mmCIF file of C-alpha atoms and ligand atoms in Angstrom:
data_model
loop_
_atom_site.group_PDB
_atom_site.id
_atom_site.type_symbol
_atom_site.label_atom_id
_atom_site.label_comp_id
_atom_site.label_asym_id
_atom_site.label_seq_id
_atom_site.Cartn_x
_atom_site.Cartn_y
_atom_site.Cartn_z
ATOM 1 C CA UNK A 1470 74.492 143.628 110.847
ATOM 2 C CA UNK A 1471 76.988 144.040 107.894
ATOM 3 C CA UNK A 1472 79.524 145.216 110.662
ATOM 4 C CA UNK A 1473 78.986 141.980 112.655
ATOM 5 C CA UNK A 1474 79.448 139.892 108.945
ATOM 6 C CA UNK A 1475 82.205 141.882 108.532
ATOM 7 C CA UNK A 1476 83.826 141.938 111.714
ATOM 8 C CA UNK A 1477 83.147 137.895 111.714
ATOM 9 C CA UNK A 1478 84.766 137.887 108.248
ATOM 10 C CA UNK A 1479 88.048 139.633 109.925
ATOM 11 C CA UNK A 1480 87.762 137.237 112.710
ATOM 12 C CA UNK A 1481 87.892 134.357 109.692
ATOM 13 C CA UNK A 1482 90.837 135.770 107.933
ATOM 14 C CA UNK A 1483 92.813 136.102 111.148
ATOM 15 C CA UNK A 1484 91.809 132.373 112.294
ATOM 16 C CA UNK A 1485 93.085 131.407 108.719
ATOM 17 C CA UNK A 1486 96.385 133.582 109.385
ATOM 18 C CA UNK A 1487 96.685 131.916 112.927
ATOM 19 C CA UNK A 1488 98.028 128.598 111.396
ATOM 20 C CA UNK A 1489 101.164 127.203 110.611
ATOM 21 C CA UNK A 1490 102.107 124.095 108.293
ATOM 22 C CA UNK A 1491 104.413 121.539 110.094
ATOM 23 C CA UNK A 1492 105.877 119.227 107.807
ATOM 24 C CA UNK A 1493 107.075 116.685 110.162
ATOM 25 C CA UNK A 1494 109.404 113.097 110.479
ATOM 26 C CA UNK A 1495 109.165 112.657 114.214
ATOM 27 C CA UNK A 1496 107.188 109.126 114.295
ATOM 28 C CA UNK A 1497 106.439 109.715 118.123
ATOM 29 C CA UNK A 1498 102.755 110.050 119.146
ATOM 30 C CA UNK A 1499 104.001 111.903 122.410
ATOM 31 C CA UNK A 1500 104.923 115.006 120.093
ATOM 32 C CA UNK A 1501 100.678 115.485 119.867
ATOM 33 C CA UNK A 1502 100.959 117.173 123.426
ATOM 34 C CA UNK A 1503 103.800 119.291 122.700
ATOM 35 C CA UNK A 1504 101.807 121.044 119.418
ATOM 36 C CA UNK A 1505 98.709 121.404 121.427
ATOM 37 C CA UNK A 1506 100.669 123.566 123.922
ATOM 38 C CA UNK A 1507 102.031 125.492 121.709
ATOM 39 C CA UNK A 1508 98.474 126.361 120.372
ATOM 40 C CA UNK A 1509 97.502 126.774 123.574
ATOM 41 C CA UNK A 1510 99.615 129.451 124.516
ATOM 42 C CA UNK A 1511 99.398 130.927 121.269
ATOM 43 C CA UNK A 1512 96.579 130.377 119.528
ATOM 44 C CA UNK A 1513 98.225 129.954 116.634
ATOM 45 C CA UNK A 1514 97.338 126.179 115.074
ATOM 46 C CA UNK A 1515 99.782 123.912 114.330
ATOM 47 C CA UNK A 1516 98.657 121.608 110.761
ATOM 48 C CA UNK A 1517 100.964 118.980 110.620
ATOM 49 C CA UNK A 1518 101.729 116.722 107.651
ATOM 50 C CA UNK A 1519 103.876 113.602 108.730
ATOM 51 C CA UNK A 1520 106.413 111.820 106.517
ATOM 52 C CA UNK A 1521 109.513 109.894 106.852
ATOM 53 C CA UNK A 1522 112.193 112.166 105.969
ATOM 54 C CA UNK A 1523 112.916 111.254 102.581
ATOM 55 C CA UNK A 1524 109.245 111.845 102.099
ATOM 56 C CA UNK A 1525 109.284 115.452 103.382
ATOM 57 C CA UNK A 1526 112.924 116.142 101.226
ATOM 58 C CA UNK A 1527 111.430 114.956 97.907
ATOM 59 C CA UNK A 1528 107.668 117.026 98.623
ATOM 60 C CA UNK A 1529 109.419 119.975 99.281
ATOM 61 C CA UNK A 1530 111.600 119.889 96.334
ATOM 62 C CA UNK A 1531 108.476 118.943 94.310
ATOM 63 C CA UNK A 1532 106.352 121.722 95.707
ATOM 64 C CA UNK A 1533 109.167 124.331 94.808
ATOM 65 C CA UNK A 1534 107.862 128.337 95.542
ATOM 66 C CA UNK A 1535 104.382 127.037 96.083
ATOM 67 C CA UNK A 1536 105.254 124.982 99.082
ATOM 68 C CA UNK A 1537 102.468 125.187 101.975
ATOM 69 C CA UNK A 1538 105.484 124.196 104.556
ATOM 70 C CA UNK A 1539 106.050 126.849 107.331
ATOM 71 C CA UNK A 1540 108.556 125.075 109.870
ATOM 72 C CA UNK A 1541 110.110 121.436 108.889
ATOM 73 C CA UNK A 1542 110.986 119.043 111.396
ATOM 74 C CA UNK A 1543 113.370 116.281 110.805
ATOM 75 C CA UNK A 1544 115.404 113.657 113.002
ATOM 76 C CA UNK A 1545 119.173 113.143 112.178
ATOM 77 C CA UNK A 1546 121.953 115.210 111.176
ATOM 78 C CA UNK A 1547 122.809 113.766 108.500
ATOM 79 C CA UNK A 1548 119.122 114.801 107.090
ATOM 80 C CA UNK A 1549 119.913 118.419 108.486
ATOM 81 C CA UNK A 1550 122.405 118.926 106.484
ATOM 82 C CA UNK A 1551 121.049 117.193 103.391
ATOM 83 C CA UNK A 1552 118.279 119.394 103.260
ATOM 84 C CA UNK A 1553 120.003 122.595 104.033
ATOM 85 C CA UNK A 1554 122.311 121.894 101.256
ATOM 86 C CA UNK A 1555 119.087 121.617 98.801
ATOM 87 C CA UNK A 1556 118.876 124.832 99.999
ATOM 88 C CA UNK A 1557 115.190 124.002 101.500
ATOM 89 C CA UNK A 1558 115.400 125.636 104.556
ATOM 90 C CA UNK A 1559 115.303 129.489 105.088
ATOM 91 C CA UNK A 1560 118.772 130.691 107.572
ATOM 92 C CA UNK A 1561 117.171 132.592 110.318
ATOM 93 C CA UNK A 1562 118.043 135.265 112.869
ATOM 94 C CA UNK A 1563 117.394 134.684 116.115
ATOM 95 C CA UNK A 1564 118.575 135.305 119.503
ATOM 96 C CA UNK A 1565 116.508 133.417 121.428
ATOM 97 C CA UNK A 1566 117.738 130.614 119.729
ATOM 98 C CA UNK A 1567 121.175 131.225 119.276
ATOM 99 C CA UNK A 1568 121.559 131.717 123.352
ATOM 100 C CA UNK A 1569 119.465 128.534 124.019
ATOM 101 C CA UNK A 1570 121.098 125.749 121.063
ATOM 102 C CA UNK A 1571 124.696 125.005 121.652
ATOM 103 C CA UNK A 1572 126.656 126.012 118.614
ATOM 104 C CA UNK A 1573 127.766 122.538 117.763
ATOM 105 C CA UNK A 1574 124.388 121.138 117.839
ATOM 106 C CA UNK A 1575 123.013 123.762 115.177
ATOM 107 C CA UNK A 1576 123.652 124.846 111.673
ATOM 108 C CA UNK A 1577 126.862 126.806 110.795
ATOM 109 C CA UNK A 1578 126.407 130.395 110.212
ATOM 110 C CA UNK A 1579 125.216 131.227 106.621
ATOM 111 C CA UNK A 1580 126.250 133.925 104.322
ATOM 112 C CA UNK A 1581 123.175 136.125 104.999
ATOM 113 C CA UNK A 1582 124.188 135.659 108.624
ATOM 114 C CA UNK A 1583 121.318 133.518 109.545
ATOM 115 C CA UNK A 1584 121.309 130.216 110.731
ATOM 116 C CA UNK A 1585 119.477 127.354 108.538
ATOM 117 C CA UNK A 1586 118.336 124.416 111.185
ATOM 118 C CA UNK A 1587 118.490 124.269 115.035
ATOM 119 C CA UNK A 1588 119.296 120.744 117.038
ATOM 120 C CA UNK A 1589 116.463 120.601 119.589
ATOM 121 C CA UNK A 1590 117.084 117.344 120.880
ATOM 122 C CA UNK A 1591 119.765 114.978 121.778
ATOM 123 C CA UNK A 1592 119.862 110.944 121.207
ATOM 124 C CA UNK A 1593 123.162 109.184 122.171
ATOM 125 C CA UNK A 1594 123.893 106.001 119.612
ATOM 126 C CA UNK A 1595 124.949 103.504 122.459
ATOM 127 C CA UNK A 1596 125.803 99.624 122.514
ATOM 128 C CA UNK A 1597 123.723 96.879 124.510
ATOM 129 C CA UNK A 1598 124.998 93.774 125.399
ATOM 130 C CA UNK A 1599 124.242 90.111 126.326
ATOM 131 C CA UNK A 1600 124.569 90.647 130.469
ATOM 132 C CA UNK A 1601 125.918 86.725 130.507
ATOM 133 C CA UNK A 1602 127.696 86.592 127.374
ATOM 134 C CA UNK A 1603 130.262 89.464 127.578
ATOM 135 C CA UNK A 1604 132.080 91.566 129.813
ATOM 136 C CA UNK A 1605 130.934 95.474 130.073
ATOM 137 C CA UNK A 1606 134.722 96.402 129.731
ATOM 138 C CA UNK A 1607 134.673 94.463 126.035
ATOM 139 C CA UNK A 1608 132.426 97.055 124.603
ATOM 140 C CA UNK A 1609 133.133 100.193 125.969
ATOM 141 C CA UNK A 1610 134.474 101.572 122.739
ATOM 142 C CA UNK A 1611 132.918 101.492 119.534
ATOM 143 C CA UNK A 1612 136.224 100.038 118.164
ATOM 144 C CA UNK A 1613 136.008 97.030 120.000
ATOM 145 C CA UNK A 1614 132.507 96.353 117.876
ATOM 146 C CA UNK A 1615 135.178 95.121 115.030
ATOM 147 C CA UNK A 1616 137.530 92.909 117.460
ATOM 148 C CA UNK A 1617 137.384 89.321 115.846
ATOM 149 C CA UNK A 1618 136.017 88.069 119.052
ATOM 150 C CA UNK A 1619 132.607 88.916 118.283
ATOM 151 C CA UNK A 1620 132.824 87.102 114.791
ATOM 152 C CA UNK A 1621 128.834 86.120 114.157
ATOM 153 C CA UNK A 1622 127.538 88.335 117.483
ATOM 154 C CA UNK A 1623 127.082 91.589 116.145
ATOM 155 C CA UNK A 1624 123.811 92.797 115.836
ATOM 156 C CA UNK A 1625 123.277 96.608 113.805
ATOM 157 C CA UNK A 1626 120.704 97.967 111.410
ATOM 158 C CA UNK A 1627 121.269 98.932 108.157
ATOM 159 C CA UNK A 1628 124.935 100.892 107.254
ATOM 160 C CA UNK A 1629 122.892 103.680 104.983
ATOM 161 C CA UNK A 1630 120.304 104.429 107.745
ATOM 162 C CA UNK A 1631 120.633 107.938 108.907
ATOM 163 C CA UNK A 1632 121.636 106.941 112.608
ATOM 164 C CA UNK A 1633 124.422 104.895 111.073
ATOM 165 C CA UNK A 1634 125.313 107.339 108.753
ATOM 166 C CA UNK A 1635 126.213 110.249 111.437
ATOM 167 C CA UNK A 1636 127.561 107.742 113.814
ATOM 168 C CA UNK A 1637 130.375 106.612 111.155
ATOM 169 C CA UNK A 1638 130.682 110.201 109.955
ATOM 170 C CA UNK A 1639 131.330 111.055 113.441
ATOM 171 C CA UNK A 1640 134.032 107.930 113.786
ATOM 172 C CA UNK A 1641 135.646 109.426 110.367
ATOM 173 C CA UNK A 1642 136.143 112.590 112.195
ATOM 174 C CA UNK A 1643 136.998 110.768 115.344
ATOM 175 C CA UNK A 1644 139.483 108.177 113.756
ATOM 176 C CA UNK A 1645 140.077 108.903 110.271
ATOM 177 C CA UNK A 1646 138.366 107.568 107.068
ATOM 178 C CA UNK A 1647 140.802 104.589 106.477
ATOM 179 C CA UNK A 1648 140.636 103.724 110.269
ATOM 180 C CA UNK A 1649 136.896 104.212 109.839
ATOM 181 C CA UNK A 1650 136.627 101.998 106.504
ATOM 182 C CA UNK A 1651 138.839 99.008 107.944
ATOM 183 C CA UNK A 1652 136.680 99.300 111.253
ATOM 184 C CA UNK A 1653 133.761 99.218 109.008
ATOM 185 C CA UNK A 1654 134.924 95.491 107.333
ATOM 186 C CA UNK A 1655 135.304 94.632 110.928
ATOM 187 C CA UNK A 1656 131.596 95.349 111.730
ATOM 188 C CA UNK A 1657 130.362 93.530 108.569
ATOM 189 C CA UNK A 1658 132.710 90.434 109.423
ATOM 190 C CA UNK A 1659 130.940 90.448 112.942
ATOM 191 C CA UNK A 1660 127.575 90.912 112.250
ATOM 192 C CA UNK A 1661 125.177 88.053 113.359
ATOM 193 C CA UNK A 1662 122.888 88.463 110.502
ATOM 194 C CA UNK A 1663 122.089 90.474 107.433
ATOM 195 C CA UNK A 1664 121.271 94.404 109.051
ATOM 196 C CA UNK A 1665 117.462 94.093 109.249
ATOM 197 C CA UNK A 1666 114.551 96.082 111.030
ATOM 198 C CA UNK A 1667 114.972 99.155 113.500
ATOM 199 C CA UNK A 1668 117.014 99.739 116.821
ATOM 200 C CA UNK A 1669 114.309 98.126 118.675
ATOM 201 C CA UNK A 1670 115.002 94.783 116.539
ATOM 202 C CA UNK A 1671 118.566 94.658 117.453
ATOM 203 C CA UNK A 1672 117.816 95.009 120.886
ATOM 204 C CA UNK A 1673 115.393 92.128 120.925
ATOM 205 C CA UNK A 1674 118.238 90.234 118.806
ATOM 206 C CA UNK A 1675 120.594 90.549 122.411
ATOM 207 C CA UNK A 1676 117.426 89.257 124.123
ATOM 208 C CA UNK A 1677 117.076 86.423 122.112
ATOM 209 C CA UNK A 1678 120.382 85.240 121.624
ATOM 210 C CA UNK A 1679 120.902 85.570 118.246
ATOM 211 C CA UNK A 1680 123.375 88.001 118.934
ATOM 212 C CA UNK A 1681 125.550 89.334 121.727
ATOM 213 C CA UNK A 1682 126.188 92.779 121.435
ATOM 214 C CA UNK A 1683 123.745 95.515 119.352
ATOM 215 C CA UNK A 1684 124.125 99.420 118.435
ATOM 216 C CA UNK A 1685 120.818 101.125 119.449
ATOM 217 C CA UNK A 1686 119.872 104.991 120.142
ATOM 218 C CA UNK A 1687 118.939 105.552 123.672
ATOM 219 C CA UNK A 1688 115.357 106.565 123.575
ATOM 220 C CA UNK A 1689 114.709 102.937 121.863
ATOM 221 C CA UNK A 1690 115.683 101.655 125.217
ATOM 222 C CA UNK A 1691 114.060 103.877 127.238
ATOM 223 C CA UNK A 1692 110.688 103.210 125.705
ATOM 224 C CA UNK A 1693 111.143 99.224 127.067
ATOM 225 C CA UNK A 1694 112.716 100.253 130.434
ATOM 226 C CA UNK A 1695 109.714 102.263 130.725
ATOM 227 C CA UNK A 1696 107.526 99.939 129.012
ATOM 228 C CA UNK A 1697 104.427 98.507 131.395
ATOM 229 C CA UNK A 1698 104.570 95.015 129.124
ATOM 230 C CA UNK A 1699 105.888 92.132 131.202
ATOM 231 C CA UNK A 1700 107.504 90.985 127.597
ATOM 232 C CA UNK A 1701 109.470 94.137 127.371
ATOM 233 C CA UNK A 1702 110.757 94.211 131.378
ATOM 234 C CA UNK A 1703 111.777 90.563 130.849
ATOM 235 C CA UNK A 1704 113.949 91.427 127.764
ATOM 236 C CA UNK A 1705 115.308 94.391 129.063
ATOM 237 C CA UNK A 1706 116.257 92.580 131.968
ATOM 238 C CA UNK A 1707 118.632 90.620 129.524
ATOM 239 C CA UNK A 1708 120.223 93.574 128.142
ATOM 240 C CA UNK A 1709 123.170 95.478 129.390
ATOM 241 C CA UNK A 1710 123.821 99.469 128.755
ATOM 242 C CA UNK A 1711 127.309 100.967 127.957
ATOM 243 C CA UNK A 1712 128.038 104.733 126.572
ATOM 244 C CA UNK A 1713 130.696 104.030 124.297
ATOM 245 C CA UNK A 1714 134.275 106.018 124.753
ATOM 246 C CA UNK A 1715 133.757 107.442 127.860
ATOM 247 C CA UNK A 1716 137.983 107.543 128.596
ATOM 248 C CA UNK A 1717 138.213 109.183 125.092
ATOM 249 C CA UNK A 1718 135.763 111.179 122.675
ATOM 250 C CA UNK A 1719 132.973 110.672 124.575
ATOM 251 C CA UNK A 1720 129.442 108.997 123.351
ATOM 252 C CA UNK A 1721 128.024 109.652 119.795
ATOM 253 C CA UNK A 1722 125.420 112.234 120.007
ATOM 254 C CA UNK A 1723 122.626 113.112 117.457
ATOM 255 C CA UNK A 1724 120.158 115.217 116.889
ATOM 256 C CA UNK A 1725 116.254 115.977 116.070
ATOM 257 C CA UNK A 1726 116.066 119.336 114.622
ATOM 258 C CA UNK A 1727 113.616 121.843 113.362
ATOM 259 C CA UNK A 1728 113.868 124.662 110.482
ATOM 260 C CA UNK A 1729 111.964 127.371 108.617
ATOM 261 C CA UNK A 1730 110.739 126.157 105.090
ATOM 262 C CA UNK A 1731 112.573 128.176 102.462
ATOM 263 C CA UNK A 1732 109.276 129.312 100.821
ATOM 264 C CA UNK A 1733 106.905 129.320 103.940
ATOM 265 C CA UNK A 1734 104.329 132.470 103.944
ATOM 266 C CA UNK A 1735 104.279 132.562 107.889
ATOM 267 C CA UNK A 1736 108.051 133.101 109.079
ATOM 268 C CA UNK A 1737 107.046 134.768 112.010
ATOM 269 C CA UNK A 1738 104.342 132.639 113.290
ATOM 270 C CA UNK A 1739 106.796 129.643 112.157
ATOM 271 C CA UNK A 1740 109.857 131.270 113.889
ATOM 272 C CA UNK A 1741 107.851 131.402 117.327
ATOM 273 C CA UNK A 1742 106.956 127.906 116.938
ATOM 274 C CA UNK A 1743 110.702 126.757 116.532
ATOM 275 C CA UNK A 1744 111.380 129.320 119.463
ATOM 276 C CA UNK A 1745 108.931 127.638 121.495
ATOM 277 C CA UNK A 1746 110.308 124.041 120.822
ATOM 278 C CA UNK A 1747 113.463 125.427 122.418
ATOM 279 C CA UNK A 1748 111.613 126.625 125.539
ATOM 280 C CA UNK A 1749 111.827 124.941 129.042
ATOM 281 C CA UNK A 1750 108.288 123.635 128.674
ATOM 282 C CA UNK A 1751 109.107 121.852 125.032
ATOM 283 C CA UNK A 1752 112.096 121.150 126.105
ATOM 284 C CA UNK A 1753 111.360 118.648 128.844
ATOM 285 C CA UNK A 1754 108.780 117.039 127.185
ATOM 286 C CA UNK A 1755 111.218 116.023 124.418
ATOM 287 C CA UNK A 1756 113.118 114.337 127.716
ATOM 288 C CA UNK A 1757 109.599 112.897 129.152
ATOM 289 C CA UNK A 1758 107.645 112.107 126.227
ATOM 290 C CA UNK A 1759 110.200 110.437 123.697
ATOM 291 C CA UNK A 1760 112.747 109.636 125.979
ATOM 292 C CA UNK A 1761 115.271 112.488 124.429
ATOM 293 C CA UNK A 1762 117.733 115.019 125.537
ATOM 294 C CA UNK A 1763 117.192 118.563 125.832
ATOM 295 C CA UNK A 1764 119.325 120.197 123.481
ATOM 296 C CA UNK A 1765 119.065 124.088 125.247
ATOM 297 C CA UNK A 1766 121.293 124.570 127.340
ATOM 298 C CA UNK A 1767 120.529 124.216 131.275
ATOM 299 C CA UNK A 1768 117.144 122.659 130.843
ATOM 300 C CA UNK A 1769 116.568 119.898 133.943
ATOM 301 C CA UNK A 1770 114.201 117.277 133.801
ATOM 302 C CA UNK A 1771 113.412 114.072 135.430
ATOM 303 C CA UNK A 1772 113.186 110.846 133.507
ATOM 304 C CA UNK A 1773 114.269 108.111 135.354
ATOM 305 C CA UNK A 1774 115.007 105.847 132.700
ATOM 306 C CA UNK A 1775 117.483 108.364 130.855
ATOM 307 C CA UNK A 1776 118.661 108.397 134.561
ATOM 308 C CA UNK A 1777 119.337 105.024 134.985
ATOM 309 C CA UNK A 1778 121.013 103.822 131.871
ATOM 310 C CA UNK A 1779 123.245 106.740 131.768
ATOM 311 C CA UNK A 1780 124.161 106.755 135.535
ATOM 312 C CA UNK A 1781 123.060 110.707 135.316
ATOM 313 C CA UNK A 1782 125.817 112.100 133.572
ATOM 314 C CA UNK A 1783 127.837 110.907 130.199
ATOM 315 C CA UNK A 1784 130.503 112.492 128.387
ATOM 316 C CA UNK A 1785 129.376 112.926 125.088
ATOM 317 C CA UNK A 1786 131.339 113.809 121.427
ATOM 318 C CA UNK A 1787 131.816 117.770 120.824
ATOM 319 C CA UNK A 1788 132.204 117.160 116.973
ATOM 320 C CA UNK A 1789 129.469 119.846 115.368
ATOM 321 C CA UNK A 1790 126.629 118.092 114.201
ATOM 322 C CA UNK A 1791 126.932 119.906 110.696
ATOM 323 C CA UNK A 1792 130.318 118.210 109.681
ATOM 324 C CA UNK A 1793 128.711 115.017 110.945
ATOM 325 C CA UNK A 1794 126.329 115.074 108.435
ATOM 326 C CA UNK A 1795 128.951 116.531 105.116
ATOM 327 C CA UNK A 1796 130.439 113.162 105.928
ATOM 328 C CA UNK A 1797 127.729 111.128 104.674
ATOM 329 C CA UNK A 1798 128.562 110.951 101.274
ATOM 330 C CA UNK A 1799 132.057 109.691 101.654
ATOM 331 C CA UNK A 1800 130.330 107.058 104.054
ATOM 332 C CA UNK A 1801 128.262 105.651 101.948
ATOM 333 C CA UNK A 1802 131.223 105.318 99.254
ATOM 334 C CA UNK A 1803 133.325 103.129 101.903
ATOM 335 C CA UNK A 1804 129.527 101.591 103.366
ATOM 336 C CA UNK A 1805 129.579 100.182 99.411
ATOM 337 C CA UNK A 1806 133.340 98.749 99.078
ATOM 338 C CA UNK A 1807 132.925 96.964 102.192
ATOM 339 C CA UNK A 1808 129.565 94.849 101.698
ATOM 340 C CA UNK A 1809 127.551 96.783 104.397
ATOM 341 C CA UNK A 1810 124.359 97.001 103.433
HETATM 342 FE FE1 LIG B 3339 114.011 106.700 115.435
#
């Protein structure tokens, strides 16, 4: 008897060890699948708090040493790299992962020799365009976004959105900050309307008319092409598709990306879990569930909406995420002189 209480007790403590706290800012219901197979293989459980990611940043900082957090999942470079420089993630070593993430879609190096956030997924930042209004070939460079031509057509969220943030970081890199800040007065001198609402917005502005050209992130789009709603096929029906600077740097790429919490209590449990997001299995239902990219390498998968916009294949930028996202600041700074809100 006090062996079975105490062999129940043991079987308590290790349920209570089996656990790990996922603080997490993927707003995609699909992602419910993908931590029940990890449990289920496992048997480890996967608690997950959900936030926006300025919401996860500022509990983390606030919890300090005390922190519950075991693995922290955020979407965006450019919120990467803000939180690994608020030193909230812990720089792991791991093979596994350093074979499967491309080294320009992860974390540099740190000086322990660990790395401090992995890219696990890939969303390119492409342009859609009124199919009757204007020509494929006048958009197939983010440039042409600022040509005078599409004075009052320009549809784009807000400048000082993440998305935006690491796509004009990327176009500093790409172009040069001046180039980048008098392509940015371009953009504001185009724009159809004050930036307002998400990527899904501006694609319903095309649809509408109220503008003629947009800036979305692909899996926006391939939630309506797959969409059921007879709304959504009409609109997308509207809409053209173009990845951006295919005859020069390629397409913007970004990135959803996981990490170890600085102070979690469960590194290894929380290591296999960002191991297993990198796994074939994970991996493909990033592509089939929310409409991403894998980021390990040499993962196939079939969704035929990624297919079809994308004609299979894109070139893509090769800038590493990481500098994408140091570039933010000095965004922001030009974002400010040039009215973009
Ligand atoms: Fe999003």
């Amino acid at each position: 008897m006090a062996i079975g209480a105490l062999g129940s007790q043991i079987a308590q403590a290790q349920t209570a060890a089996a656990s790990i706290n996922v603080y997490s800012a993927r707003h995609y219901p699909t992602d419910e699948a993908l931590y029940a197979d990890f449990t289920k293989s496992t048997g480890i459980k996967v608690n997950r708090v959900d936030s926006d990611d300025a919401g996860i940043l500022s509990r983390l900082s606030a919890e300090g040493s005390a922190s519950p957090a075991d693995v922290i999942l955020l979407v965006d470079a450019a919120r990467l790299w803000r939180a690994e420089v608020q030193g909230l993630f812990l720089p792991v070593k791991s093979k596994l992962l350093e074979e499967a993430i491309p080294e320009n879609l992860r974390a540099k190096r740190s000086d322990n020799g660990g790395i401090a956030w992995f890219g696990l997924s890939t969303r390119a930042r492409v342009i859609v365009y009124d199919k009757l209004k204007v020509q494929k070939s006048d958009v197939d460079a983010y440039e042409k976004l600022a040509d005078p031509k599409f004075k009052g057509k320009l549809c784009i969220r807000s400048g000082s959105h993440p998305y935006n943030l690491s796509l004009f970081g990327a176009m500093t890199e790409h172009i040069g900050p001046q180039q980048t800040e008098v392509w940015l007065k371009g953009l504001v001198n185009n724009m159809a309307r004050n930036p307002a609402g998400g990527d899904t917005d501006q694609i319903k502005g095309v649809a509408s008319g109220e503008c003629a050209v947009a800036v979305t992130n692909t899996y926006y789009l391939a939630r309506l092409m797959r969409s059921t709603n007879a709304a959504d096929k009409a609109l997308i029906e509207k809409v053209g598709v173009v990845f951006p600077n295919q005859s020069s740097w390629g397409t913007h790429l970004n990135i959803a990306g996981g990490a170890i919490a600085k102070n979690s209590k469960n590194q290894g449990n929380a290591l296999k879990f960002l191991e297993y997001l990198a796994s074939a299995s994970a991996q493909n239902h990033f592509a089939n569930g929310n409409n991403e990219w894998p980021a390990a390498k040499g993962m196939s998968f079939d969704n035929p909406a990624l297919k079809a916009m994308s004609g299979g294949n894109f070139k893509s930028e090769v800038l590493p995420v990481s500098a994408v996202g140091m570039n933010q600041i000095k965004v922001q700074q030009m974002l400010d002189r040039v009215g973009f809100r």
